[in-house]
Amino acid sequence: MQNYKSPVRDTLFVMNELLGFEKHYEKLGFEDASPEMVEAIAAEAAKFTENVLAPINAVGDEIGCKWDDGVVTTPPGFKEAYKTYCEGGWPSMTHPVVYGGQALPYSLSSSIAEWMSGANHSWAMYPGLSQGCIATIKSHGSKEQKDMFLPPLIEGRWTGTMCLTESHCGSDLGMLKTKAVPNDDGTYSLTGTKIFISAGDHDFSDNIVHIVLARLPDAPEGTRGISLFVVPKFNVNAQSEVLDRNQVTCGSIEHKMGIKASATCVINFDGAKGYLIGPPNRGLNCMFTFMNTARIGTGLEGLAGTEAAFQGALAYAKDRLQFRSPTGIVNPDGPADPIIVHPDVRRMLLTQKAFAEGNRALAIYCMQMVDLTLYSENEEEKQVAEAKLALLTPIVKAFLTETAQEATSYGMQVYGGHGYIAEWGMEQLARDTRICTMYEGTTGIQAIDLLGRKILGSNGELLNVFIKEVQDYCRSVRDKSQFNAWSNSIESHIDEWGQMTQEIAKRSASNPDEVGAASVDYLMYSGYIIVGYLWLKMAVVAQQKLDEGTTEIAFYEAKLKTAGFYFARLLSRTRSHASAIETGAENLMSMPVDYFMIE
Amino acid sequence: MQNYKSPVRDTLFVMNELLGFEKHYEKLGFEDASPEMVEAIAAEAAKFTENVLAPINAVGDEIGCKWDDGVVTTPPGFKEAYKTYCEGGWPSMTHPVVYGGQALPYSLSSSIAEWMSGANHSWAMYPGLSQGCIATIKSHGSKEQKDMFLPPLIEGRWTGTMCLTESHCGSDLGMLKTKAVPNDDGTYSLTGTKIFISAGDHDFSDNIVHIVLARLPDAPEGTRGISLFVVPKFNVNAQSEVLDRNQVTCGSIEHKMGIKASATCVINFDGAKGYLIGPPNRGLNCMFTFMNTARIGTGLEGLAGTEAAFQGALAYAKDRLQFRSPTGIVNPDGPADPIIVHPDVRRMLLTQKAFAEGNRALAIYCMQMVDLTLYSENEEEKQVAEAKLALLTPIVKAFLTETAQEATSYGMQVYGGHGYIAEWGMEQLARDTRICTMYEGTTGIQAIDLLGRKILGSNGELLNVFIKEVQDYCRSVRDKSQFNAWSNSIESHIDEWGQMTQEIAKRSASNPDEVGAASVDYLMYSGYIIVGYLWLKMAVVAQQKLDEGTTEIAFYEAKLKTAGFYFARLLSRTRSHASAIETGAENLMSMPVDYFMIE
């Protein structure tokens, strides 16, 4: 099995060379995040992911989590890896110094999160969930709640979860039934059953802090009657000491296709003691604050799968000998040539590489926008970043996870039959990555969010903000004749994108189904253009470095070649999406439901 | 979990109404295969698949095969299902009466094979492999060999395998190393290790007959030095009595992503007694005789996954309540509407349905060609069928299995997070079906076979034979104005197909890499056109039935609607493939191998 390597060089390329993170951090006042410091942290993170997380990835899949009478045991090595993680100070990176944090920027921690997922998707989910829980309490908790919960969570001594889904409602949270009844002491008693709770129970930490969506008595129906609660597994006092067991139990864990070392729990609340967080009935709004980062996080898991599958397929393609090159023997001393000589193997590898690097650029671009929304003191800059983030979040979530299905599938395909065998690790990657298009809002949900809520909902405003950036950039490289064809292609796509959007807006005014009918193709179409725009930018930067006489010739030449592949072979996928969008809703909606069934 | 239903009605539609199988069987002299008999056999087959095979599919996945000191045990119920299968006379359907067969046509048994795979992919592989073994002995065995091996194999008392792959060679069989040394009594002693041997060991039968590729002493290197042998697990005498154990052992079984109830064995031959079958050094040619049917068989497994995923997704989409329809409430008595009201859910369902029914038409069309090559006494008809089959086999193998990846993925996607959970069965379908693009020749291998060996290798002859059929048909429906748009679309695709082929031929004359660079896109492009042609034909037949006043209005109307969806949303995928093909080999081959690696 190929050892996972954290893509340090490529991440730093995107941060420093493509997106100017040195200045970005300086401007936001992160003196501690100097390029040297970023590089040092990255090196440590790479060591941790490669030496601690990657080696326990296969055993995690093989043994999985065990549930016994309400107690969940994680696979061998998982608990120890979490201890190492905490000792390294990783949980506290981005949090306030006052609660024990290191006050480093979100983007730095988030870039590294990709590598943790790439080395071990299941393991990385536990700390990932904690971050969501911390963010919720940090933003919406009272002073007492923060004092009580944040220090142990930020230290990593406690972990957290997000409890949203119930068996009858996943996407449509308006139907949720868990009840919260006020107690005399200001706390609440929560009763209900939540499902699909990642990290819902395990053996990593002294306590588990659940963020729970529930209804107050007499709350209005639907999404406007949902409130947010903090419910710890063990009750705690104001000094963050763990007391007696709360009425929270893990009823079972799911048997899943993948991420088998991530405990996906049914959590039963039987009159469990909880604390209201944020205003009553505004729980969903509070939750939505973190939708962007949670969805970028899922996009990163997809990206991580793409990168790991690329690495695995590349290693095999260079090693496996089978047939001779169509253009002449390249390995005369061996019985056959390595399969990387075959054009179709290269097509798969380049697809993986182009997605890994292009999608990474998009993800880190989004992280930069998140930084601005969190830390910028310039109101206009903040608003522009918020607008871009609103547009890009559903794309980064869905495009990075959908393309990851293709990339991890190629990971297996390059291996031929061996790709199907567990010991090579490629089939685990495909299984683990498969969840990413489903949880944290399916691709369909992201697509409706993008086209319906964001683009049509803003009358195209959000699209225009981003389009302006791309158009300005394309104009700025017009004099670089080498990039004319690519830049023109992006510009004409941008025109088509705008026209297509207007066309859908017009149609949807008379038929609301037109939005859903176009949505997923529209999202994928948008993703290909945006990643194309970033590939153009990366190519321009790479050429500049080569012109300046860099010694890393292979790295920058590879960027140019991969950009060339992207523009030749991947961007043209917009043709099929555009064509499908054009056809409208009728071909989907005109068939009566009864006609679907074969018998 | 949704119960699998055999698509009897749709299969009979394709056979009888689309492809005129009544006359086809009559002409070939199969008096026993009257429409009534076909229907009766289909009804029995549906009962067997639904009542015997489907109920043990999930347990097969959960428990899998066990290996213990060379002995393989199949999951509970598998052995018993095989007994029922034999008692039903299913193994003997297509075989000569003289060996205990029923002399029914290949196509009838093969249509039913789809259903067996759909109900239980793993289980269906055991009898599937036997059929390959029987066909080999039937065609290339001596009278003595046939007498010795065929009766128990055809009865089902023994089963068979095909032993090709070795650890260092899968696609490139020229490198295989297993040796066969002649003994004094005319038999051979085989020594070597084969991997990936499906049904290589199990507890179904009294004996297992291995068809083994091996080299004679002093055989030429490469593919011209490979011979074919029959090597039974237990030695046998001329009366087909099982004697002592032969030196054939199962060294281990693979841990795989799916088809866990199918034993994928490492088989060790340690001086095992075998019988040369067919001429020395011509083993690969003998094997190739069955390439067409083996590959159609794998295509059918893909189709089976598509159909089963469609059925599962449809059931859930009608049942699961989540949100309201964008155009107004349709389920006022419930808390939400079934998710089938959402356009994007319908997009997924219709994609599955259009592939299931369109691909089934293609598969059965190919079976009809196989019938002609096997049974026709008209030499010209036979040659045309052989030409069409040569062209269509790699397409049916790769297109049906690649589209099955999308269809089974949608099976999960429609379920959202629940799709990832084992108990719904959708993730098993995706895992089981994943193997189909890899074994029996990867998609890349099929694509090179299609474009390189078949199309360019015949100077376009094979393509022209098929194109003529399509053009003639399109001309014949020109007067049916309702179908003009679809028929024109097929005709212009046909023109483009021809031009594109000439263009590749021209480019590949100076650069052999151009074939591989175009191949997979070319294959998928071809598949979309051919299935489009069959959808056009199905729509014309459906309209005719409606015009004639059929009572099955939903069935035929659904055909028209699904055809409409196919022409609107799926056929347009040719745009991206055509565009990728145009770009040529340079964007794949110009990157030095060293540039691929990130660090």
Coordinates of N, CA and C in Angstrom, one line a residue, chain A residues 127-258:
Chain A
P127 N -11.9 15.0 15.9 CA -11.5 16.4 16.1 C -12.3 17.4 15.3
G128 N -12.7 17.0 14.1 CA -13.5 17.9 13.2 C -14.8 18.3 13.9
L129 N -15.5 17.3 14.4 CA -16.7 17.6 15.1 C -16.6 18.5 16.3
S130 N -15.5 18.3 17.0 CA -15.2 19.1 18.2 C -15.1 20.6 17.8
Q131 N -14.5 20.8 16.6 CA -14.3 22.2 16.2 C -15.7 22.8 15.9
G132 N -16.6 22.1 15.4 CA -18.0 22.6 15.2 C -18.6 23.0 16.5
C133 N -18.5 22.1 17.4 CA -19.1 22.3 18.8 C -18.5 23.6 19.4
I134 N -17.1 23.7 19.3 CA -16.4 24.8 19.9 C -16.9 26.1 19.3
A135 N -17.0 26.1 18.0 CA -17.4 27.3 17.2 C -18.8 27.7 17.7
T136 N -19.7 26.8 17.9 CA -21.1 27.1 18.3 C -21.1 27.8 19.6
I137 N -20.4 27.2 20.6 CA -20.4 27.7 21.9 C -19.7 29.1 22.0
K138 N -18.6 29.2 21.2 CA -17.8 30.4 21.2 C -18.7 31.6 20.6
S139 N -19.5 31.3 19.7 CA -20.3 32.4 19.0 C -21.6 32.6 19.7
H140 N -22.3 31.6 20.3 CA -23.6 31.8 20.8 C -23.7 31.5 22.3
G141 N -22.7 31.0 22.9 CA -22.8 30.7 24.4 C -22.7 32.0 25.2
S142 N -23.3 31.8 26.4 CA -23.1 32.9 27.4 C -21.7 32.8 28.0
K143 N -21.4 33.9 28.8 CA -20.0 33.9 29.4 C -19.9 32.6 30.3
E144 N -20.9 32.2 31.0 CA -20.8 31.1 31.9 C -20.6 29.8 31.1
Q145 N -21.4 29.7 30.0 CA -21.3 28.5 29.2 C -19.9 28.4 28.5
K146 N -19.4 29.5 28.1 CA -18.0 29.5 27.5 C -17.0 29.1 28.6
D147 N -17.1 29.7 29.7 CA -16.2 29.3 30.8 C -16.2 27.8 31.2
M148 N -17.4 27.3 31.1 CA -17.6 26.0 31.6 C -17.1 25.0 30.5
F149 N -17.5 25.2 29.3 CA -17.2 24.2 28.2 C -16.0 24.5 27.4
L150 N -15.6 25.7 27.1 CA -14.6 25.9 26.1 C -13.2 25.4 26.5
P151 N -12.7 25.7 27.8 CA -11.3 25.3 28.0 C -11.0 23.8 27.8
P152 N -11.9 22.9 28.4 CA -11.5 21.5 28.1 C -11.7 21.1 26.7
L153 N -12.7 21.7 26.0 CA -12.9 21.4 24.6 C -11.7 21.8 23.7
I154 N -11.2 23.0 24.0 CA -10.1 23.6 23.3 C -8.8 22.8 23.6
E155 N -8.7 22.4 24.8 CA -7.5 21.6 25.2 C -7.6 20.2 24.5
G156 N -8.8 19.8 24.2 CA -9.0 18.4 23.6 C -9.4 17.4 24.7
R157 N -9.4 17.8 25.9 CA -9.7 16.9 27.0 C -11.2 16.4 26.9
W158 N -12.0 17.3 26.4 CA -13.4 16.9 26.0 C -13.5 17.0 24.5
T159 N -14.5 16.2 23.9 CA -14.8 16.4 22.5 C -16.2 16.8 22.3
G160 N -16.6 17.1 21.1 CA -18.0 17.6 20.9 C -18.6 16.9 19.7
T161 N -19.9 17.1 19.6 CA -20.7 16.6 18.4 C -21.7 17.7 18.0
M162 N -22.4 17.4 16.9 CA -23.5 18.2 16.4 C -24.7 17.2 16.2
C163 N -25.8 17.4 17.0 CA -26.9 16.4 16.9 C -28.1 17.1 16.2
L164 N -28.2 16.8 14.9 CA -29.3 17.4 14.1 C -30.3 16.4 13.7
T165 N -29.8 15.4 13.0 CA -30.7 14.5 12.3 C -31.5 13.6 13.2
E166 N -32.8 13.3 12.8 CA -33.6 12.3 13.4 C -34.0 11.3 12.3
S167 N -34.5 10.2 12.7 CA -34.7 9.2 11.7 C -35.6 9.6 10.5
H168 N -36.6 10.4 10.9 CA -37.6 10.9 9.9 C -37.2 12.2 9.2
C169 N -36.1 12.8 9.7 CA -35.7 14.1 9.0 C -34.2 14.3 9.0
G170 N -33.7 14.5 7.8 CA -32.3 14.7 7.6 C -32.1 16.1 7.0
S171 N -32.5 16.2 5.7 CA -32.4 17.5 5.1 C -33.5 18.5 5.6
D172 N -34.6 17.9 5.9 CA -35.8 18.8 6.3 C -35.9 18.8 7.8
L173 N -35.1 19.6 8.4 CA -35.0 19.7 9.9 C -36.2 20.3 10.5
G174 N -37.0 20.9 9.7 CA -38.3 21.5 10.3 C -39.2 20.5 11.0
M175 N -39.0 19.2 10.6 CA -39.8 18.2 11.2 C -39.3 17.6 12.5
L176 N -38.2 18.1 13.0 CA -37.6 17.4 14.1 C -38.5 17.4 15.4
K177 N -38.4 16.4 16.2 CA -39.3 16.2 17.3 C -38.7 16.2 18.7
T178 N -37.3 16.2 18.8 CA -36.7 16.1 20.2 C -37.2 17.3 21.0
K179 N -37.6 17.0 22.2 CA -38.3 18.1 23.1 C -37.3 18.5 24.1
A180 N -37.4 19.8 24.5 CA -36.7 20.4 25.6 C -37.6 21.1 26.6
V181 N -37.7 20.6 27.8 CA -38.6 21.1 28.8 C -37.9 21.9 29.8
P182 N -38.2 23.1 30.1 CA -37.5 23.9 31.1 C -37.5 23.3 32.5
N183 N -36.4 23.3 33.2 CA -36.4 22.9 34.6 C -36.4 24.2 35.4
D184 N -36.6 24.1 36.7 CA -36.6 25.2 37.6 C -35.3 26.0 37.7
D185 N -34.2 25.2 37.5 CA -32.9 25.9 37.7 C -32.3 26.6 36.5
G186 N -33.2 26.7 35.4 CA -32.8 27.4 34.2 C -32.2 26.4 33.2
T187 N -32.0 25.2 33.6 CA -31.6 24.2 32.6 C -32.8 23.6 31.9
Y188 N -32.6 22.7 31.0 CA -33.7 22.0 30.3 C -33.5 20.5 30.3
S189 N -34.7 19.8 30.2 CA -34.6 18.4 30.1 C -34.9 18.0 28.7
L190 N -34.0 17.3 28.0 CA -34.1 17.0 26.6 C -34.5 15.5 26.5
T191 N -35.5 15.3 25.6 CA -35.9 13.9 25.3 C -36.1 13.7 23.8
G192 N -35.5 12.7 23.3 CA -35.6 12.4 21.9 C -34.5 11.5 21.4
T193 N -34.5 11.1 20.2 CA -33.5 10.3 19.6 C -32.9 10.9 18.3
K194 N -31.6 11.0 18.4 CA -30.9 11.6 17.2 C -30.1 10.5 16.5
I195 N -30.0 10.5 15.2 CA -29.3 9.5 14.5 C -28.1 10.1 13.7
F196 N -27.3 9.2 13.2 CA -26.1 9.7 12.4 C -25.2 10.7 13.2
I197 N -25.0 10.5 14.4 CA -24.2 11.4 15.2 C -22.7 10.9 15.2
S198 N -22.0 11.6 14.4 CA -20.5 11.2 14.2 C -19.8 11.6 15.5
A199 N -19.0 10.7 16.0 CA -18.2 10.9 17.3 C -19.2 11.0 18.4
G200 N -20.4 10.5 18.3 CA -21.4 10.5 19.3 C -21.0 9.8 20.6
D201 N -20.2 8.8 20.5 CA -19.6 8.1 21.7 C -18.3 7.5 21.2
H202 N -17.4 7.4 22.1 CA -16.0 6.9 21.8 C -15.2 6.8 23.1
D203 N -13.9 6.5 23.0 CA -13.1 6.4 24.2 C -11.9 7.4 24.2
F204 N -12.1 8.5 23.5 CA -11.0 9.5 23.3 C -10.9 10.4 24.6
S205 N -12.0 10.7 25.2 CA -12.0 11.9 26.0 C -12.8 11.7 27.3
D206 N -12.6 12.5 28.3 CA -13.3 12.5 29.6 C -14.8 12.8 29.5
N207 N -15.1 13.6 28.5 CA -16.5 14.0 28.3 C -16.8 14.3 26.9
I208 N -18.1 14.2 26.5 CA -18.5 14.5 25.2 C -19.6 15.6 25.2
V209 N -19.5 16.7 24.5 CA -20.4 17.8 24.6 C -21.2 17.8 23.4
H210 N -22.5 17.5 23.5 CA -23.4 17.5 22.4 C -24.1 18.8 22.1
I211 N -24.0 19.3 20.9 CA -24.9 20.4 20.5 C -26.1 19.8 19.9
V212 N -27.3 20.2 20.5 CA -28.5 19.4 20.1 C -29.6 20.4 19.6
L213 N -30.2 20.1 18.5 CA -31.4 20.8 18.1 C -32.6 20.2 18.7
A214 N -33.5 21.0 19.3 CA -34.7 20.5 19.9 C -35.8 21.6 20.0
R215 N -37.0 21.2 20.3 CA -38.1 22.1 20.4 C -38.5 22.4 21.8
L216 N -38.7 23.7 22.1 CA -39.2 24.1 23.4 C -40.7 23.8 23.4
P217 N -41.3 23.7 24.6 CA -42.8 23.5 24.6 C -43.5 24.6 23.9
D218 N -44.5 24.3 23.2 CA -45.2 25.4 22.4 C -44.4 26.1 21.4
A219 N -43.3 25.6 21.0 CA -42.6 26.2 19.9 C -43.4 26.2 18.6
P220 N -43.2 27.2 17.8 CA -44.0 27.1 16.5 C -43.5 25.9 15.7
E221 N -44.3 25.4 14.8 CA -43.9 24.2 14.0 C -42.9 24.6 13.0
G222 N -42.2 23.7 12.4 CA -41.3 23.9 11.3 C -39.9 24.5 11.9
T223 N -39.2 25.1 11.0 CA -37.8 25.5 11.3 C -37.8 26.7 12.2
R224 N -38.9 27.4 12.4 CA -38.9 28.5 13.3 C -39.2 28.2 14.8
G225 N -39.2 26.9 15.0 CA -39.5 26.5 16.4 C -38.4 25.6 16.9
I226 N -37.2 25.8 16.4 CA -36.0 24.9 16.8 C -35.0 25.7 17.6
S227 N -34.7 25.2 18.8 CA -33.7 25.9 19.6 C -32.4 25.0 19.7
L228 N -31.4 25.6 20.2 CA -30.1 25.0 20.3 C -29.7 24.7 21.8
F229 N -29.2 23.6 22.1 CA -28.8 23.2 23.5 C -27.4 22.6 23.5
V230 N -26.8 22.8 24.7 CA -25.5 22.1 25.0 C -25.9 21.0 26.0
V231 N -25.6 19.8 25.6 CA -25.9 18.6 26.5 C -24.7 17.7 26.7
P232 N -24.0 17.8 27.8 CA -22.8 17.0 28.0 C -23.2 15.5 28.4
K233 N -22.3 14.6 28.0 CA -22.5 13.2 28.3 C -22.4 13.1 29.8
F234 N -21.4 13.7 30.5 CA -21.4 13.8 31.9 C -21.7 15.2 32.4
N235 N -22.5 15.3 33.4 CA -22.8 16.6 33.9 C -21.5 17.3 34.4
V236 N -21.4 18.6 34.4 CA -20.2 19.3 34.8 C -20.6 20.5 35.6
N237 N -19.6 21.0 36.4 CA -19.9 22.2 37.2 C -19.2 23.4 36.6
A238 N -19.3 24.5 37.2 CA -18.8 25.7 36.6 C -17.3 25.7 36.5
Q239 N -16.6 24.8 37.2 CA -15.2 24.7 37.2 C -14.7 23.6 36.1
S240 N -15.7 23.2 35.3 CA -15.4 22.2 34.2 C -15.0 20.9 34.8
E241 N -15.5 20.6 36.0 CA -15.2 19.3 36.5 C -16.3 18.3 36.1
V242 N -15.9 17.1 35.8 CA -16.8 16.1 35.3 C -17.5 15.5 36.5
L243 N -18.9 15.5 36.5 CA -19.6 14.9 37.7 C -20.3 13.6 37.3
D244 N -21.6 13.5 37.6 CA -22.3 12.2 37.3 C -22.7 12.1 35.9
R245 N -23.1 10.9 35.5 CA -23.5 10.7 34.1 C -24.9 11.4 33.8
N246 N -25.0 12.1 32.7 CA -26.2 12.7 32.2 C -27.0 11.6 31.5
Q247 N -28.3 11.9 31.3 CA -29.2 10.9 30.7 C -29.0 10.9 29.2
V248 N -27.8 10.7 28.7 CA -27.5 10.6 27.3 C -26.8 9.2 27.1
T249 N -27.4 8.4 26.2 CA -26.8 7.1 25.9 C -26.7 6.9 24.4
C250 N -25.7 6.1 24.1 CA -25.5 5.7 22.7 C -26.3 4.4 22.5
G251 N -27.3 4.4 21.7 CA -28.2 3.2 21.6 C -27.6 2.2 20.7
S252 N -26.8 2.6 19.7 CA -26.2 1.7 18.7 C -25.3 2.5 17.8
I253 N -24.5 1.8 17.0 CA -23.7 2.4 16.0 C -24.1 1.8 14.6
E254 N -24.0 2.6 13.6 CA -24.4 2.2 12.3 C -23.4 1.3 11.6
H255 N -23.8 0.3 10.8 CA -22.9 -0.4 9.9 C -22.9 0.2 8.6
K256 N -21.8 0.8 8.2 CA -21.7 1.6 7.1 C -20.8 1.1 6.0
M257 N -20.9 1.7 4.8 CA -20.1 1.3 3.7 C -18.6 1.6 4.0
G258 N -18.3 2.7 4.7 CA -17.0 3.1 4.9 C -16.9 4.0 6.2

